[in-house]
mmCIF file of C-alpha atoms in Angstrom:
data_model
loop_
_atom_site.group_PDB
_atom_site.id
_atom_site.type_symbol
_atom_site.label_atom_id
_atom_site.label_comp_id
_atom_site.label_asym_id
_atom_site.label_seq_id
_atom_site.Cartn_x
_atom_site.Cartn_y
_atom_site.Cartn_z
ATOM 1 C CA ALA A 46 125.581 99.027 101.634
ATOM 2 C CA GLN A 47 122.976 96.310 101.166
ATOM 3 C CA LYS A 48 122.214 95.937 97.307
ATOM 4 C CA VAL A 49 119.820 93.836 95.484
ATOM 5 C CA THR A 50 120.125 93.294 91.536
ATOM 6 C CA GLN A 51 117.244 91.754 89.371
ATOM 7 C CA ALA A 52 118.806 91.780 86.169
ATOM 8 C CA GLN A 53 115.804 90.626 84.086
ATOM 9 C CA THR A 54 113.529 93.860 83.717
ATOM 10 C CA GLU A 55 110.793 91.972 81.673
ATOM 11 C CA ILE A 56 110.265 88.401 80.678
ATOM 12 C CA SER A 57 107.389 87.090 78.542
ATOM 13 C CA VAL A 58 106.424 83.387 78.581
ATOM 14 C CA VAL A 59 103.568 81.097 77.340
ATOM 15 C CA GLU A 60 101.399 79.496 79.567
ATOM 16 C CA LYS A 61 102.529 76.294 80.843
ATOM 17 C CA GLU A 62 106.412 77.409 80.637
ATOM 18 C CA ASP A 63 108.578 77.199 83.205
ATOM 19 C CA VAL A 64 110.252 80.416 84.165
ATOM 20 C CA THR A 65 113.075 81.530 86.738
ATOM 21 C CA LEU A 66 113.427 84.929 88.157
ATOM 22 C CA ASP A 67 117.303 85.882 88.951
ATOM 23 C CA CYS A 68 118.141 87.668 92.453
ATOM 24 C CA VAL A 69 121.774 88.905 93.221
ATOM 25 C CA TYR A 70 122.290 90.619 96.476
ATOM 26 C CA GLU A 71 125.011 92.156 98.418
ATOM 27 C CA THR A 72 125.358 92.683 102.147
ATOM 28 C CA ARG A 73 128.250 92.640 104.690
ATOM 29 C CA ASP A 74 126.013 91.152 107.368
ATOM 30 C CA THR A 75 126.540 87.520 108.228
ATOM 31 C CA THR A 76 122.782 87.424 108.935
ATOM 32 C CA TYR A 77 120.461 88.658 106.805
ATOM 33 C CA TYR A 78 116.826 87.789 105.395
ATOM 34 C CA LEU A 79 115.877 87.440 101.806
ATOM 35 C CA PHE A 80 112.236 88.028 100.173
ATOM 36 C CA TRP A 81 110.204 87.667 97.470
ATOM 37 C CA TYR A 82 106.784 89.476 96.580
ATOM 38 C CA LYS A 83 104.569 89.758 94.011
ATOM 39 C CA GLN A 84 103.105 92.939 92.867
ATOM 40 C CA PRO A 85 99.833 92.393 90.615
ATOM 41 C CA PRO A 86 98.556 95.588 88.572
ATOM 42 C CA SER A 87 96.377 96.647 91.784
ATOM 43 C CA GLY A 88 99.453 97.666 93.155
ATOM 44 C CA GLU A 89 99.610 95.883 96.638
ATOM 45 C CA LEU A 90 102.953 93.831 97.448
ATOM 46 C CA VAL A 91 101.839 90.274 98.223
ATOM 47 C CA PHE A 92 104.220 88.580 100.414
ATOM 48 C CA LEU A 93 105.600 85.182 98.874
ATOM 49 C CA ILE A 94 108.570 83.717 100.835
ATOM 50 C CA ARG A 95 111.229 84.562 103.499
ATOM 51 C CA ARG A 96 114.576 82.994 103.960
ATOM 52 C CA ASN A 97 116.884 83.464 106.693
ATOM 53 C CA SER A 98 120.679 83.516 105.683
ATOM 54 C CA PHE A 99 121.685 80.524 107.594
ATOM 55 C CA ASP A 100 118.923 78.122 106.083
ATOM 56 C CA GLU A 101 119.798 77.465 102.515
ATOM 57 C CA GLN A 102 117.628 74.773 101.927
ATOM 58 C CA ASN A 103 115.563 75.127 98.798
ATOM 59 C CA GLU A 104 111.657 75.618 99.307
ATOM 60 C CA ILE A 105 108.831 74.417 97.097
ATOM 61 C CA SER A 106 105.319 75.759 97.645
ATOM 62 C CA GLY A 107 102.863 74.175 94.982
ATOM 63 C CA ARG A 108 104.236 75.581 91.650
ATOM 64 C CA TYR A 109 106.739 77.903 93.276
ATOM 65 C CA SER A 110 110.203 77.046 94.167
ATOM 66 C CA TRP A 111 113.237 78.929 95.204
ATOM 67 C CA ASN A 112 116.996 78.232 95.207
ATOM 68 C CA PHE A 113 118.978 80.235 97.457
ATOM 69 C CA GLN A 114 122.856 79.929 97.112
ATOM 70 C CA LYS A 115 125.168 81.884 99.616
ATOM 71 C CA SER A 116 128.176 80.981 97.525
ATOM 72 C CA THR A 117 127.012 82.803 94.706
ATOM 73 C CA SER A 118 124.547 85.317 96.756
ATOM 74 C CA SER A 119 121.791 84.393 94.657
ATOM 75 C CA PHE A 120 117.928 83.693 95.584
ATOM 76 C CA ASN A 121 116.242 82.353 92.316
ATOM 77 C CA PHE A 122 112.578 82.075 91.985
ATOM 78 C CA THR A 123 111.182 79.463 89.422
ATOM 79 C CA ILE A 124 107.276 79.355 88.623
ATOM 80 C CA THR A 125 106.490 75.860 86.910
ATOM 81 C CA ALA A 126 103.903 75.571 84.338
ATOM 82 C CA SER A 127 102.999 79.542 84.445
ATOM 83 C CA GLN A 128 99.514 80.615 84.309
ATOM 84 C CA VAL A 129 97.866 83.836 83.184
ATOM 85 C CA VAL A 130 97.403 84.874 86.770
ATOM 86 C CA ASP A 131 101.045 84.726 87.385
ATOM 87 C CA SER A 132 101.487 88.036 85.505
ATOM 88 C CA ALA A 133 102.794 90.636 87.846
ATOM 89 C CA VAL A 134 105.972 92.142 88.823
ATOM 90 C CA TYR A 135 108.229 90.023 91.283
ATOM 91 C CA PHE A 136 110.487 91.708 93.773
ATOM 92 C CA CYS A 137 113.230 90.218 95.527
ATOM 93 C CA ALA A 138 114.157 92.046 98.793
ATOM 94 C CA LEU A 139 116.824 91.988 101.418
ATOM 95 C CA SER A 140 116.912 92.886 105.239
ATOM 96 C CA GLU A 141 119.722 93.099 107.229
ATOM 97 C CA ALA A 142 119.710 91.753 110.991
ATOM 98 C CA GLN A 143 121.733 94.604 112.499
ATOM 99 C CA GLU A 144 120.181 96.447 115.261
ATOM 100 C CA THR A 145 119.801 99.639 113.281
ATOM 101 C CA SER A 146 118.372 98.194 110.053
ATOM 102 C CA GLY A 147 115.197 97.250 112.247
ATOM 103 C CA SER A 148 112.752 95.723 109.351
ATOM 104 C CA ARG A 149 114.075 97.714 106.452
ATOM 105 C CA LEU A 150 113.835 96.021 103.021
ATOM 106 C CA THR A 151 115.705 97.149 100.224
ATOM 107 C CA PHE A 152 114.246 95.904 96.998
ATOM 108 C CA GLY A 153 115.464 94.979 93.737
ATOM 109 C CA GLU A 154 114.440 96.907 90.497
ATOM 110 C CA GLY A 155 111.676 94.241 89.842
ATOM 111 C CA THR A 156 110.740 92.059 87.006
ATOM 112 C CA GLN A 157 107.909 92.218 84.737
ATOM 113 C CA LEU A 158 106.474 89.071 84.154
ATOM 114 C CA THR A 159 103.871 88.256 81.477
ATOM 115 C CA VAL A 160 102.324 85.129 80.886
ATOM 116 C CA ASN A 161 100.752 84.739 77.735
ATOM 117 C CA PRO A 162 97.944 82.377 76.946
ATOM 118 C CA LYS B 271 92.738 88.856 110.316
ATOM 119 C CA ALA B 272 92.336 91.940 108.437
ATOM 120 C CA GLY B 273 95.065 92.911 106.316
ATOM 121 C CA VAL B 274 96.935 96.508 106.289
ATOM 122 C CA THR B 275 94.781 99.126 105.396
ATOM 123 C CA GLN B 276 95.716 102.591 103.960
ATOM 124 C CA THR B 277 93.493 105.725 103.357
ATOM 125 C CA PRO B 278 92.943 107.216 101.353
ATOM 126 C CA ARG B 279 93.581 105.249 97.951
ATOM 127 C CA TYR B 280 93.980 108.007 95.598
ATOM 128 C CA LEU B 281 94.659 111.781 96.033
ATOM 129 C CA ILE B 282 95.318 114.684 93.564
ATOM 130 C CA LYS B 283 97.120 117.575 95.212
ATOM 131 C CA THR B 284 98.817 120.619 93.935
ATOM 132 C CA ARG B 285 102.365 121.620 94.034
ATOM 133 C CA GLY B 286 102.967 123.491 97.721
ATOM 134 C CA GLN B 287 100.102 121.821 99.430
ATOM 135 C CA GLN B 288 100.806 119.100 102.155
ATOM 136 C CA VAL B 289 99.111 115.932 102.580
ATOM 137 C CA THR B 290 98.762 112.988 105.443
ATOM 138 C CA LEU B 291 98.313 109.663 104.495
ATOM 139 C CA SER B 292 97.134 107.013 106.948
ATOM 140 C CA CYS B 293 97.901 103.126 107.666
ATOM 141 C CA SER B 294 96.284 100.761 109.920
ATOM 142 C CA PRO B 295 98.559 97.659 110.710
ATOM 143 C CA ILE B 296 97.410 94.288 110.996
ATOM 144 C CA SER B 297 95.997 93.585 114.211
ATOM 145 C CA GLY B 298 98.680 92.859 116.968
ATOM 146 C CA HIS B 299 101.548 94.334 114.823
ATOM 147 C CA ARG B 300 103.845 96.795 116.430
ATOM 148 C CA SER B 301 106.193 97.776 113.515
ATOM 149 C CA VAL B 302 104.899 100.083 110.718
ATOM 150 C CA SER B 303 107.414 100.944 107.765
ATOM 151 C CA TRP B 304 106.589 103.246 104.907
ATOM 152 C CA TYR B 305 107.996 103.025 101.213
ATOM 153 C CA GLN B 306 107.635 105.239 98.347
ATOM 154 C CA GLN B 307 107.141 103.855 94.686
ATOM 155 C CA THR B 308 108.076 105.754 91.639
ATOM 156 C CA PRO B 309 108.989 104.396 88.078
ATOM 157 C CA GLY B 310 112.067 106.112 88.305
ATOM 158 C CA GLN B 311 113.329 105.228 91.544
ATOM 159 C CA GLY B 312 111.571 101.820 92.352
ATOM 160 C CA LEU B 313 111.064 100.931 95.988
ATOM 161 C CA GLN B 314 112.550 103.185 98.451
ATOM 162 C CA PHE B 315 112.332 103.038 102.227
ATOM 163 C CA LEU B 316 111.107 106.280 103.976
ATOM 164 C CA PHE B 317 110.912 105.071 107.627
ATOM 165 C CA GLU B 318 109.763 102.649 110.142
ATOM 166 C CA TYR B 319 108.034 103.345 113.699
ATOM 167 C CA PHE B 320 108.139 100.656 116.115
ATOM 168 C CA SER B 321 106.178 101.165 119.570
ATOM 169 C CA GLU B 322 105.552 104.841 118.657
ATOM 170 C CA THR B 323 109.075 105.493 118.272
ATOM 171 C CA GLN B 324 111.056 106.191 114.973
ATOM 172 C CA ARG B 325 113.437 103.524 114.483
ATOM 173 C CA ASN B 326 114.968 103.672 111.072
ATOM 174 C CA LYS B 327 114.609 106.417 108.432
ATOM 175 C CA GLY B 328 115.565 106.577 104.729
ATOM 176 C CA ASN B 329 117.092 108.994 102.610
ATOM 177 C CA PHE B 330 114.170 111.488 102.320
ATOM 178 C CA PRO B 331 114.309 115.111 102.770
ATOM 179 C CA GLY B 332 112.960 116.588 106.094
ATOM 180 C CA ARG B 333 109.529 117.371 104.310
ATOM 181 C CA PHE B 334 108.993 113.802 105.072
ATOM 182 C CA SER B 335 107.727 112.986 108.213
ATOM 183 C CA GLY B 336 105.713 110.104 110.322
ATOM 184 C CA ARG B 337 104.717 109.425 113.518
ATOM 185 C CA GLN B 338 102.876 105.989 114.895
ATOM 186 C CA PHE B 339 99.959 106.108 118.017
ATOM 187 C CA SER B 340 99.607 103.819 120.925
ATOM 188 C CA ASN B 341 97.295 101.591 118.714
ATOM 189 C CA SER B 342 100.004 101.136 116.291
ATOM 190 C CA ARG B 343 98.255 103.166 113.557
ATOM 191 C CA SER B 344 100.736 105.153 111.826
ATOM 192 C CA GLU B 345 100.483 108.619 109.630
ATOM 193 C CA MET B 346 102.841 110.170 107.311
ATOM 194 C CA ASN B 347 102.943 113.760 105.981
ATOM 195 C CA VAL B 348 104.473 115.189 103.056
ATOM 196 C CA SER B 349 104.735 118.941 103.353
ATOM 197 C CA THR B 350 105.352 121.224 100.664
ATOM 198 C CA LEU B 351 104.487 118.842 97.849
ATOM 199 C CA GLU B 352 106.935 118.641 94.521
ATOM 200 C CA LEU B 353 105.879 116.987 91.516
ATOM 201 C CA GLY B 354 108.241 114.671 91.949
ATOM 202 C CA ASP B 355 106.372 113.280 95.190
ATOM 203 C CA SER B 356 103.967 111.933 92.811
ATOM 204 C CA ALA B 357 104.197 107.934 93.853
ATOM 205 C CA LEU B 358 102.573 105.220 95.253
ATOM 206 C CA TYR B 359 103.093 105.237 99.125
ATOM 207 C CA LEU B 360 102.963 101.882 100.709
ATOM 208 C CA CYS B 361 102.741 100.786 104.162
ATOM 209 C CA ALA B 362 103.743 97.663 105.684
ATOM 210 C CA SER B 363 103.713 96.060 109.065
ATOM 211 C CA SER B 364 105.438 93.336 111.062
ATOM 212 C CA SER B 365 105.004 91.883 114.382
ATOM 213 C CA GLY B 366 108.126 93.055 115.456
ATOM 214 C CA LEU B 367 111.355 94.428 114.298
ATOM 215 C CA ARG B 368 113.060 92.314 111.818
ATOM 216 C CA GLY B 369 109.635 90.646 111.101
ATOM 217 C CA THR B 370 108.205 89.551 107.962
ATOM 218 C CA GLN B 371 106.568 92.866 106.715
ATOM 219 C CA TYR B 372 103.164 92.653 104.798
ATOM 220 C CA PHE B 373 101.933 95.166 102.597
ATOM 221 C CA GLY B 374 98.631 97.672 102.315
ATOM 222 C CA PRO B 375 97.293 98.330 98.788
ATOM 223 C CA GLY B 376 98.765 101.667 98.789
ATOM 224 C CA THR B 377 98.162 105.260 98.311
ATOM 225 C CA ARG B 378 98.411 106.869 94.892
ATOM 226 C CA LEU B 379 99.519 110.280 95.155
ATOM 227 C CA LEU B 380 99.199 112.695 92.268
ATOM 228 C CA VAL B 381 100.742 115.917 92.235
ATOM 229 C CA LEU B 382 100.004 118.753 89.943
#
């Protein structure tokens, strides 16, 4: 069965600091998809990125970057020069590609990021 | 394009009652999934519908049910509410199976 672990429950940083959110996953599938979502206090989950298991290229989008390493089953998320607006709960999620899985997402426990001014 | 919409946004019910939540997916999306979020259990998958058929179901009791209409809108129903059903219920849509899911704002259900 699939599993996603986010060991960091809460992280607190000062504005402009860099911060990395860790995500470790388990799956028996050779083809799978990894995601990061952001949940601000309003509650809506905002999609940030999707990664396919066969594409280990790291990605950068503005202040956000993602490091995908199949060898360690990790998909870490780094925010550079953090801002107060980055304060939210961040979820890592996994979806398997097998027919019976559909689009079903398995989520980690989430990491509460607080960026202080 | 309008995002996923959910109604109602807030709901208060008492134990034993039933409730129906509604979700309208992004235009063109045919897959709708439902998730329950609680402080204790986190985000848990309830079920997924695609083309009016339930394709996948999470580990929830039969009191939780859903359906999807021909226009892809979906409803979920919880019968005989229990205190533990108090949660944020999130709906997500995707263009197809194994597509990226985009979430709605959620319905906050409080069971007294």
